[in-house]
């Protein structure tokens, strides 16, 4: 038979599209044509596949060969089609049974010596295969654990083309010794899983494990705001002088978030797999990610994009976790304003000439800023040398529409000598605060069961105002602020969300007037005799 087909997957963002790989052999001058909108890396598969087949001890067909990738209208990129192309060619040449590979989905890059190298995005590729009804997939051995996370799919991890041919023909499987790199050098076989220059940094697992809330000196109000943000998934803005502890608080926020559910863990792992940021030896990310891009990071690195089809940016890498923008006013205004849409919808729609795609971006935003360029401005003075125009211009870099989407806005006061040098016995550990956060999330989960929302921060304002009623008179202060223009309609919805979180932390069935007043203080900074610190009632 001169025709054979198998399947592979083309990644469009973090979504996979099943692609049928067809090989056709015809009489004529020996040639190899690859069609179906391949990019440069995929076009070079012709030389890689030919060398890999020959170096694996197989004969290359000396006829006119056409390999088609269908559907032809979907752009295809990367080297993950190599192994599927090689199997289709060998089946068309009658070295393999075409019926055996017709129901397989194959992903992997081929080295010139026939070794199978890992590629990024194996998890979303296998998820797409499972959704399309495929139950058997072939992947590189290094990514077999990642592919096995998808239930109901049988995964075969192979080290070389020789091994795969032997398995498909029921022949003895040859031993392929793993590559041994020199001590101190990275494994060259794992290079395909990492994407350099991702433009964002996070916390290493070991470092994150040692970050404790008890290490933060003072900052009772900011600590409480951090707890409320974690319990309800609310965005937070910390403004204060340098050295007050804003970054320390931000780095401890992921430790307060509950572990990811199985569905959330697959979502986060799929994004990091496509981005080439999966931690070595950790196929599943089950804790909230933390992403802290530098203020010089470009728009595509924050929102998503790049040449050709867009790739996940920092907002997607922080999906189901924390996106921390330190020195937020130093970020370009265009980048900050571009956050407004994902803050509302929880996703990013990126359109390019090569295509458009949806990227998940349900993150908790944490902004940190100094009060002025020199950092010493305050209402009590403090030696600030900035002119009023400089202070106003600096603070205006965070636009009103962006801050209107931030639920909690807290001023972080300078740490006093007593707070810094004396041990505070009342400072709670991360474990103690995380336990209260988990209990509050479970309480909200029971209330929101049967709805598409998972936390208070996701519930639309209309639902909060109509489905779940507050205590009588609870909204009196909020209505007064709306009447005087201190609160927008969106701001009222966010006050309601925070009030429900405060009530959940306190174990109450519904918010009362004190809970709404607390939410107003955290929202507007207007003090009305409500204390944020302390335990029990907020």
mmCIF file of C-alpha atoms in Angstrom, residues 8 19 56 71 112 145 195 271 311 358 476 499 536:
data_model
loop_
_atom_site.group_PDB
_atom_site.id
_atom_site.type_symbol
_atom_site.label_atom_id
_atom_site.label_comp_id
_atom_site.label_asym_id
_atom_site.label_seq_id
_atom_site.Cartn_x
_atom_site.Cartn_y
_atom_site.Cartn_z
ATOM 1 C CA UNK A 8 -0.479 14.217 15.885
ATOM 2 C CA UNK A 19 -3.889 16.834 12.921
ATOM 3 C CA UNK A 56 17.649 3.667 12.623
ATOM 4 C CA UNK A 71 -6.628 20.236 8.228
ATOM 5 C CA UNK A 112 19.326 12.731 13.262
ATOM 6 C CA UNK A 145 4.753 11.083 33.225
ATOM 7 C CA UNK A 195 12.027 28.072 26.645
ATOM 8 C CA UNK A 271 0.011 26.526 30.350
ATOM 9 C CA UNK A 311 2.362 32.256 23.305
ATOM 10 C CA UNK A 358 -7.794 32.358 23.867
ATOM 11 C CA UNK A 476 -26.185 52.106 54.240
ATOM 12 C CA UNK A 499 -17.856 41.844 52.448
ATOM 13 C CA UNK A 536 -12.223 37.425 65.373
#
